[in-house]
Amino acid sequence: MVLEKPIYLDYNATTPVDPCVLEAMLPYFRDSFGNPSSTTHSHGWEAKLAVENARKSATRLLGAADPNSIVWTSGATESNNLAIQGVLGPFLDHKTAAHLITTQTEHKASLDVAHALERRGLEVTFLKPNRFGQVSPELVMSAIRPHTKMISIIHANNEIGTINPVSSIGPEARRRGILFHVDAAQSAGKIPIDVEKSAIDLLSVSGHKIYGPKGVGFLFVAPHVTKANLLTGLLYGGSQERGLRPGTLNVPGIVGLGRACEICFERINEEPQKLANMRDQFIAEVLDRVSKAGAKSNISAQLNGHPKDRVYSNISLSFHGLSSDVFALGLSRIAVSAGSACAAGEPSHVLAAIGLPEILAHATVRIGIGRFTTPEDLQVALEQIEAMVENQRN
Ligand SMILES: Cc1ncc(COP(=O)(O)O)c(C=O)c1O
């Protein structure tokens, strides 16, 4: 017997590759397999041209002007490491006082970098967000010290979807001469971003969150950062990516990510709104059905994260009064993420930071929707959640 796969509703973990992206990549595994660093023959020239075209597509998605501001990486984990360690590491090497402002709700790909640098002597402020998981520009600015060198903020949160006001923080940071890094792994291609207007100096993007392939991403580095030598690469090796990220480029991956950026750019005025409407309708219906099905047994549901400032893909729900075993077994027909999923069963640091009690964190589910989600998929999710609540009652 072949088990039917559950309906995919985990778009914040990863997205399926768009068929147009796959189509664009295939030639670069077959005939056009050259190394873009090969300057002596057409195989290399062809690969180089494809990489440079992808650079332009990535630039366009961010409202940037210079394609050379894109540094290809293996994904947002590497981009965050490059941005944070690449700027702050040299201060520690030279025993110069430096301070980083970040938040308690960053992805581990930033949070753990900050902790590692803290152990090496960096001063770090981990801002506590409000109950929606948001930090205000005023809170960020109030944490500035004379030697603050960087502000690093997650744009859309991967667990609860809340969007931080990066376009208000950037100009304030720039006025004070502090570099501003944004982790846009969950927001790029879903929320319009203009790095120029928002005065963003460094911004991380991941291919597999925007219908592109896994194992590829980029760091946007504003030209003035490169010009002033404010960023140092983390790897030693060749001169690829102007020495900031040596190593032979992943040409098919980069081509795929470039195409993914193009598609998101073409749809940015229509797709996010359509999916946000679908999300809002679903949330309203879930809350209504749970309140009816759970009325007698005192089960209710709540939405985590900001009710309005949230990325279209994220629906984080916690269930009061639901035991964790019912919860664990209840949603077998849909592929979703447990909101408390974290190392060694520890509740998530994000849910803790917004003040969610541990018991609720263990009854939290993250549903992620995206480009290929249909109303029928969400109907199944509704039925599953309703059945789960009824099972507990029985
Ligand atoms: C906000 C955020 N930052 C960084 C990452 C890491 O991205 P990657 O998987 O490309 O390394 C993720 C992935 O889950 C994310 O959601």
Coordinates of C-alpha atoms and ligand atoms in Angstrom, one line a residue:
M1 CA 0.0 0.0 0.0
V2 CA 1.4 3.4 -0.9
L3 CA 0.6 6.0 1.7
E4 CA -0.9 9.2 0.4
K5 CA 1.3 12.1 1.2
P6 CA -0.2 14.8 3.4
I7 CA -1.2 18.1 1.8
Y8 CA 1.8 20.5 1.9
L9 CA 1.1 23.4 4.2
D10 CA 4.6 24.2 5.4
Y11 CA 5.6 27.0 3.1
N12 CA 7.6 28.7 5.8
A13 CA 9.9 25.7 6.1
T14 CA 10.5 25.6 2.4
T15 CA 8.5 26.1 -0.9
P16 CA 8.1 23.8 -3.8
V17 CA 10.3 24.8 -6.8
D18 CA 8.2 26.7 -9.4
P19 CA 8.1 24.6 -12.6
C20 CA 9.4 27.7 -14.5
V21 CA 12.4 27.9 -12.2
L22 CA 13.2 24.2 -12.8
E23 CA 12.9 24.8 -16.5
A24 CA 15.3 27.6 -16.4
M25 CA 17.8 25.6 -14.4
L26 CA 17.9 22.4 -16.5
P27 CA 20.2 23.6 -19.3
Y28 CA 22.8 24.5 -16.8
F29 CA 23.1 20.9 -15.7
R30 CA 23.3 19.7 -19.3
D31 CA 25.0 21.6 -22.1
S32 CA 25.8 24.9 -20.3
F33 CA 27.8 23.4 -17.5
G34 CA 30.8 25.8 -17.7
N35 CA 32.5 27.4 -14.8
P36 CA 31.8 31.2 -14.9
S37 CA 35.4 31.8 -13.8
S38 CA 36.7 30.2 -17.0
T39 CA 37.6 33.2 -19.1
T40 CA 39.3 31.5 -22.0
H41 CA 36.3 29.8 -23.7
S42 CA 32.6 30.1 -24.5
H43 CA 31.6 27.5 -21.9
G44 CA 32.8 29.8 -19.2
W45 CA 31.4 33.0 -20.9
E46 CA 27.9 31.4 -21.2
A47 CA 27.9 30.5 -17.5
K48 CA 29.1 33.9 -16.6
L49 CA 26.4 35.6 -18.6
A50 CA 23.7 33.5 -16.9
V51 CA 25.1 34.4 -13.4
E52 CA 25.2 38.1 -14.3
N53 CA 21.6 38.0 -15.6
A54 CA 20.5 36.4 -12.4
R55 CA 22.3 39.1 -10.4
K56 CA 20.3 41.7 -12.3
S57 CA 17.0 39.9 -11.4
A58 CA 18.0 39.8 -7.7
T59 CA 18.9 43.4 -7.8
R60 CA 15.6 44.4 -9.4
L61 CA 13.5 42.5 -6.7
L62 CA 15.1 44.6 -4.0
G63 CA 15.0 48.0 -5.8
A64 CA 18.7 48.1 -5.9
A65 CA 20.7 49.9 -8.6
D66 CA 24.0 48.0 -8.9
P67 CA 24.0 44.2 -9.7
N68 CA 27.4 44.0 -8.1
S69 CA 25.7 44.5 -4.8
I70 CA 24.6 40.8 -4.9
V71 CA 27.0 38.2 -3.3
W72 CA 25.9 34.7 -4.0
T73 CA 25.9 32.3 -1.0
S74 CA 24.5 28.9 0.0
G75 CA 21.4 30.4 1.6
A76 CA 20.2 32.8 4.3
T77 CA 22.2 31.0 7.1
E78 CA 25.4 31.8 5.3
S79 CA 24.2 35.3 4.3
N80 CA 23.4 36.1 7.9
N81 CA 26.8 34.8 9.0
L82 CA 28.6 36.7 6.3
A83 CA 26.8 40.0 7.2
I84 CA 27.1 39.8 11.0
Q85 CA 30.5 38.1 11.4
G86 CA 31.9 39.8 8.3
V87 CA 31.2 43.3 9.7
L88 CA 31.7 42.7 13.4
G89 CA 34.5 40.0 13.4
P90 CA 37.3 42.5 12.5
F91 CA 36.4 44.8 15.5
L92 CA 36.9 41.8 17.8
D93 CA 40.1 40.8 16.0
H94 CA 41.4 44.3 16.6
K95 CA 40.1 44.4 20.2
T96 CA 38.0 47.4 19.4
A97 CA 34.8 47.9 21.4
A98 CA 31.7 47.0 19.3
H99 CA 28.0 46.7 20.0
L100 CA 25.2 44.9 18.1
I101 CA 21.5 45.5 18.4
T102 CA 19.3 42.6 17.5
T103 CA 16.0 41.0 18.7
Q104 CA 15.0 38.0 20.8
T105 CA 12.9 36.7 17.9
E106 CA 15.6 36.3 15.2
H107 CA 16.1 33.0 13.4
K108 CA 18.8 30.9 14.9
A109 CA 20.9 31.7 11.8
S110 CA 21.3 35.2 13.3
L111 CA 20.8 34.6 17.0
D112 CA 23.5 32.0 17.3
V113 CA 25.9 34.1 15.4
A114 CA 25.3 37.0 17.9
H115 CA 25.8 34.6 20.8
A116 CA 29.0 33.2 19.3
L117 CA 30.4 36.8 18.8
E118 CA 29.2 37.7 22.3
R119 CA 31.5 34.9 23.7
R120 CA 34.3 36.6 21.8
G121 CA 33.7 39.9 23.5
L122 CA 31.0 41.6 21.4
E123 CA 28.4 43.6 23.3
V124 CA 24.9 42.5 22.2
T125 CA 21.5 43.9 23.0
F126 CA 18.7 41.3 22.4
L127 CA 15.6 43.5 22.2
K128 CA 12.4 42.1 23.7
P129 CA 9.5 42.5 21.2
N130 CA 5.9 43.3 22.1
R131 CA 3.3 40.6 22.4
F132 CA 2.9 40.5 18.6
G133 CA 6.7 39.9 18.1
Q134 CA 7.4 43.4 16.8
V135 CA 10.1 45.9 17.8
S136 CA 9.4 49.6 17.3
P137 CA 12.0 52.0 15.7
E138 CA 12.0 53.9 19.0
L139 CA 12.9 50.8 21.0
V140 CA 15.7 50.0 18.5
M141 CA 17.1 53.6 18.7
S142 CA 16.9 53.7 22.5
A143 CA 19.4 50.8 22.6
I144 CA 22.1 52.6 20.7
R145 CA 25.4 53.1 22.4
P146 CA 28.4 55.2 21.3
H147 CA 30.1 52.1 19.8
T148 CA 27.0 50.5 18.2
K149 CA 28.3 49.2 14.9
M150 CA 25.3 47.2 13.6
I151 CA 21.6 46.7 13.9
S152 CA 20.4 43.3 12.7
I153 CA 16.6 42.7 12.5
I154 CA 14.5 39.9 11.0
H155 CA 12.0 41.3 8.5
A156 CA 9.2 38.7 8.6
N157 CA 9.4 36.2 11.4
N158 CA 9.6 32.5 10.4
E159 CA 7.5 31.2 13.2
I160 CA 4.8 33.8 13.8
G161 CA 4.9 35.8 10.5
T162 CA 5.1 39.3 12.2
I163 CA 6.7 42.0 10.0
N164 CA 9.1 44.4 11.6
P165 CA 9.1 48.0 10.5
V166 CA 12.5 47.9 8.7
S167 CA 11.8 50.8 6.4
S168 CA 11.5 53.1 9.4
I169 CA 14.5 51.7 11.2
G170 CA 17.0 51.9 8.3
P171 CA 17.0 55.7 7.7
E172 CA 17.4 56.2 11.5
A173 CA 20.3 53.8 11.6
R174 CA 22.0 55.5 8.6
R175 CA 21.7 58.9 10.0
R176 CA 23.7 57.7 13.0
G177 CA 26.3 55.9 10.8
I178 CA 25.3 52.4 12.0
L179 CA 25.1 49.5 9.5
F180 CA 21.7 47.9 9.1
H181 CA 21.3 44.2 8.3
V182 CA 17.9 42.7 7.5
D183 CA 17.2 38.9 7.5
A184 CA 14.6 38.8 4.6
A185 CA 14.5 35.1 4.2
Q186 CA 10.8 35.0 4.9
S187 CA 9.9 38.3 3.3
A188 CA 11.8 38.8 0.0
G189 CA 9.5 38.2 -2.9
K190 CA 6.4 38.3 -0.7
I191 CA 6.6 41.9 0.7
P192 CA 7.9 44.7 -1.6
I193 CA 11.4 45.7 -0.4
D194 CA 13.3 48.8 -1.5
V195 CA 16.8 48.7 -0.1
E196 CA 17.5 52.3 -1.3
K197 CA 14.4 53.9 0.3
S198 CA 14.7 51.8 3.4
A199 CA 18.4 52.5 3.7
I200 CA 19.3 48.9 4.2
D201 CA 23.0 48.1 4.0
L202 CA 23.0 44.3 4.1
L203 CA 20.0 41.9 3.4
S204 CA 19.9 38.1 3.4
V205 CA 17.7 36.1 1.0
S206 CA 17.2 32.3 0.6
G207 CA 16.3 30.6 -2.7
H208 CA 14.2 27.8 -1.2
K209 CA 11.7 30.2 0.5
I210 CA 10.8 31.9 -2.8
Y211 CA 10.0 28.9 -5.0
G212 CA 13.7 28.6 -6.0
P213 CA 16.1 25.8 -5.3
K214 CA 17.7 24.9 -1.9
G215 CA 21.4 25.5 -1.2
V216 CA 21.5 28.9 -2.8
G217 CA 20.9 32.5 -1.6
F218 CA 22.5 35.8 -1.6
L219 CA 23.6 38.7 0.6
F220 CA 22.8 42.2 -0.7
V221 CA 25.7 44.5 0.1
A222 CA 25.2 48.2 -0.5
P223 CA 27.9 49.6 -2.7
H224 CA 29.1 52.1 0.0
V225 CA 29.7 49.1 2.4
T226 CA 32.0 47.4 -0.1
K227 CA 33.7 50.7 -1.1
A228 CA 34.6 51.5 2.5
N229 CA 35.7 47.9 3.1
L230 CA 33.3 47.4 6.0
L231 CA 32.6 43.8 5.1
T232 CA 35.2 41.0 5.3
G233 CA 34.7 37.6 3.8
L234 CA 34.6 34.5 6.1
L235 CA 36.3 32.0 3.7
Y236 CA 39.7 31.9 2.1
G237 CA 40.1 30.8 -1.4
G238 CA 39.6 32.2 -4.9
S239 CA 38.5 35.7 -6.0
Q240 CA 34.9 34.8 -6.8
E241 CA 32.4 37.4 -5.6
R242 CA 35.2 39.9 -5.3
G243 CA 36.8 37.7 -2.6
L244 CA 33.8 38.1 -0.3
R245 CA 32.7 34.5 -1.0
P246 CA 35.3 32.4 -2.7
G247 CA 34.4 29.0 -4.3
T248 CA 33.0 27.9 -7.7
L249 CA 29.6 29.4 -8.2
N250 CA 26.5 27.1 -8.1
V251 CA 25.4 28.1 -11.6
P252 CA 22.1 26.1 -11.9
G253 CA 21.1 27.2 -8.4
I254 CA 21.9 30.9 -9.2
V255 CA 20.0 30.7 -12.5
G256 CA 17.1 29.2 -10.6
L257 CA 17.2 31.8 -7.9
G258 CA 17.4 34.6 -10.5
R259 CA 14.3 33.2 -12.3
A260 CA 12.5 32.9 -8.9
C261 CA 13.3 36.6 -8.2
E262 CA 11.9 37.5 -11.6
I263 CA 8.6 35.6 -11.1
C264 CA 8.2 37.2 -7.6
F265 CA 8.9 40.6 -9.0
E266 CA 6.4 40.2 -11.8
R267 CA 3.7 39.1 -9.3
I268 CA 4.5 41.3 -6.3
N269 CA 1.4 43.5 -6.8
E270 CA -1.0 40.7 -7.1
E271 CA 0.1 37.3 -5.6
P272 CA 0.8 38.4 -2.0
Q273 CA -2.6 40.2 -1.7
K274 CA -4.4 37.2 -3.1
L275 CA -2.7 34.8 -0.7
A276 CA -3.2 37.3 2.2
N277 CA -7.0 37.3 1.5
M278 CA -7.0 33.5 1.5
R279 CA -5.1 33.4 4.8
D280 CA -7.4 35.9 6.5
Q281 CA -10.5 34.0 5.4
F282 CA -8.9 30.8 6.7
I283 CA -8.0 32.3 10.1
A284 CA -11.5 33.7 10.6
E285 CA -13.0 30.3 9.7
V286 CA -10.7 28.3 12.0
L287 CA -11.3 30.6 15.0
D288 CA -15.0 30.3 14.4
R289 CA -15.1 26.6 14.0
V290 CA -12.9 25.9 17.0
S291 CA -15.0 28.2 19.1
K292 CA -18.1 26.2 18.1
A293 CA -16.6 22.7 18.3
G294 CA -14.7 23.5 21.5
A295 CA -17.3 25.4 23.4
K296 CA -18.4 22.6 25.6
S297 CA -14.9 21.4 26.4
N298 CA -13.4 24.8 26.9
I299 CA -11.1 24.5 23.9
S300 CA -10.3 27.7 22.0
A301 CA -7.7 28.9 19.5
Q302 CA -5.7 32.0 19.2
L303 CA -3.6 33.5 16.4
N304 CA 0.0 34.3 17.3
G305 CA 1.9 37.2 15.8
H306 CA 0.6 40.5 14.5
P307 CA -3.0 40.4 13.2
K308 CA -2.3 42.7 10.3
D309 CA 1.5 43.2 9.9
R310 CA 2.1 39.6 8.9
V311 CA 3.6 37.9 5.9
Y312 CA 1.0 36.1 3.7
S313 CA 2.4 32.7 4.2
N314 CA 2.2 32.4 8.0
I315 CA -0.7 31.2 10.1
S316 CA 0.5 30.4 13.7
L317 CA -2.2 29.0 15.9
S318 CA -2.2 27.9 19.6
F319 CA -5.0 25.8 21.1
H320 CA -6.0 26.3 24.7
G321 CA -7.2 23.2 26.5
L322 CA -5.9 20.7 23.9
S323 CA -3.7 18.0 25.3
S324 CA -0.4 17.6 23.4
D325 CA -1.0 13.9 22.5
V326 CA -4.3 14.7 20.8
F327 CA -2.5 17.6 19.1
A328 CA 0.5 15.5 17.9
L329 CA -1.8 12.9 16.3
G330 CA -4.5 15.2 15.2
L331 CA -3.3 16.6 11.9
S332 CA -2.1 13.6 9.9
R333 CA -3.6 14.7 6.5
I334 CA -1.8 18.0 6.4
A335 CA 2.0 18.7 6.5
V336 CA 2.4 21.5 8.9
S337 CA 5.0 22.5 11.5
A338 CA 4.7 22.2 15.3
G339 CA 5.1 25.7 16.6
S340 CA 7.3 24.5 19.4
A341 CA 9.6 22.5 17.2
C342 CA 13.0 23.2 18.5
A343 CA 16.1 21.5 19.6
A344 CA 15.6 18.8 22.3
G345 CA 11.9 19.5 22.7
E346 CA 12.6 23.0 24.2
P347 CA 9.7 25.4 23.4
S348 CA 10.6 27.9 20.7
H349 CA 12.5 31.0 21.7
V350 CA 10.1 33.1 19.6
L351 CA 7.0 31.9 21.3
A352 CA 8.7 32.4 24.7
A353 CA 9.7 36.0 23.7
I354 CA 6.1 37.0 22.9
G355 CA 5.1 35.6 26.3
L356 CA 3.3 32.5 25.3
P357 CA 3.2 30.0 28.2
E358 CA 5.1 26.8 27.6
I359 CA 1.9 24.7 27.7
L360 CA 0.5 26.7 24.9
A361 CA 3.7 26.6 22.9
H362 CA 3.4 22.8 22.9
A363 CA -0.1 23.2 21.4
T364 CA 1.0 25.5 18.6
V365 CA 0.9 24.8 14.9
R366 CA 2.4 26.8 12.1
I367 CA 0.5 26.5 8.8
G368 CA 2.3 27.9 5.8
I369 CA 0.6 28.7 2.6
G370 CA 1.9 29.8 -0.8
R371 CA 1.8 30.0 -4.5
F372 CA 0.4 26.5 -5.1
T373 CA -2.0 26.3 -2.1
T374 CA -5.7 25.8 -3.2
P375 CA -8.9 26.6 -1.3
E376 CA -9.5 22.8 -1.3
D377 CA -6.2 22.3 0.6
L378 CA -7.4 24.7 3.2
Q379 CA -10.8 23.1 3.4
V380 CA -9.0 19.8 4.4
A381 CA -7.0 21.7 7.0
L382 CA -10.2 23.2 8.4
E383 CA -11.8 19.7 8.7
Q384 CA -8.7 18.3 10.3
I385 CA -8.5 21.0 12.9
E386 CA -12.2 20.7 13.7
A387 CA -12.0 16.9 14.0
M388 CA -9.0 17.3 16.3
V389 CA -11.0 19.5 18.6
E390 CA -13.9 17.2 18.6
N391 CA -11.6 14.2 19.4
Q392 CA -10.4 15.9 22.5
R393 CA -14.0 16.6 23.5
N394 CA -14.9 13.0 23.1
Ligands
LIG1 C1 14.1 34.0 8.8 C2 15.1 33.0 8.4 N1 16.4 33.3 8.4 C3 17.3 32.4 7.9 C4 16.9 31.1 7.5 C5 17.9 30.2 7.1 O1 17.8 30.0 5.7 P1 18.5 28.9 4.8 O2 17.7 27.6 5.0 O3 18.6 29.4 3.4 O4 19.9 28.7 5.4 C6 15.5 30.8 7.6 C7 15.1 29.4 7.2 O5 14.3 28.8 7.8 C8 14.6 31.7 8.0 O6 13.3 31.5 8.0

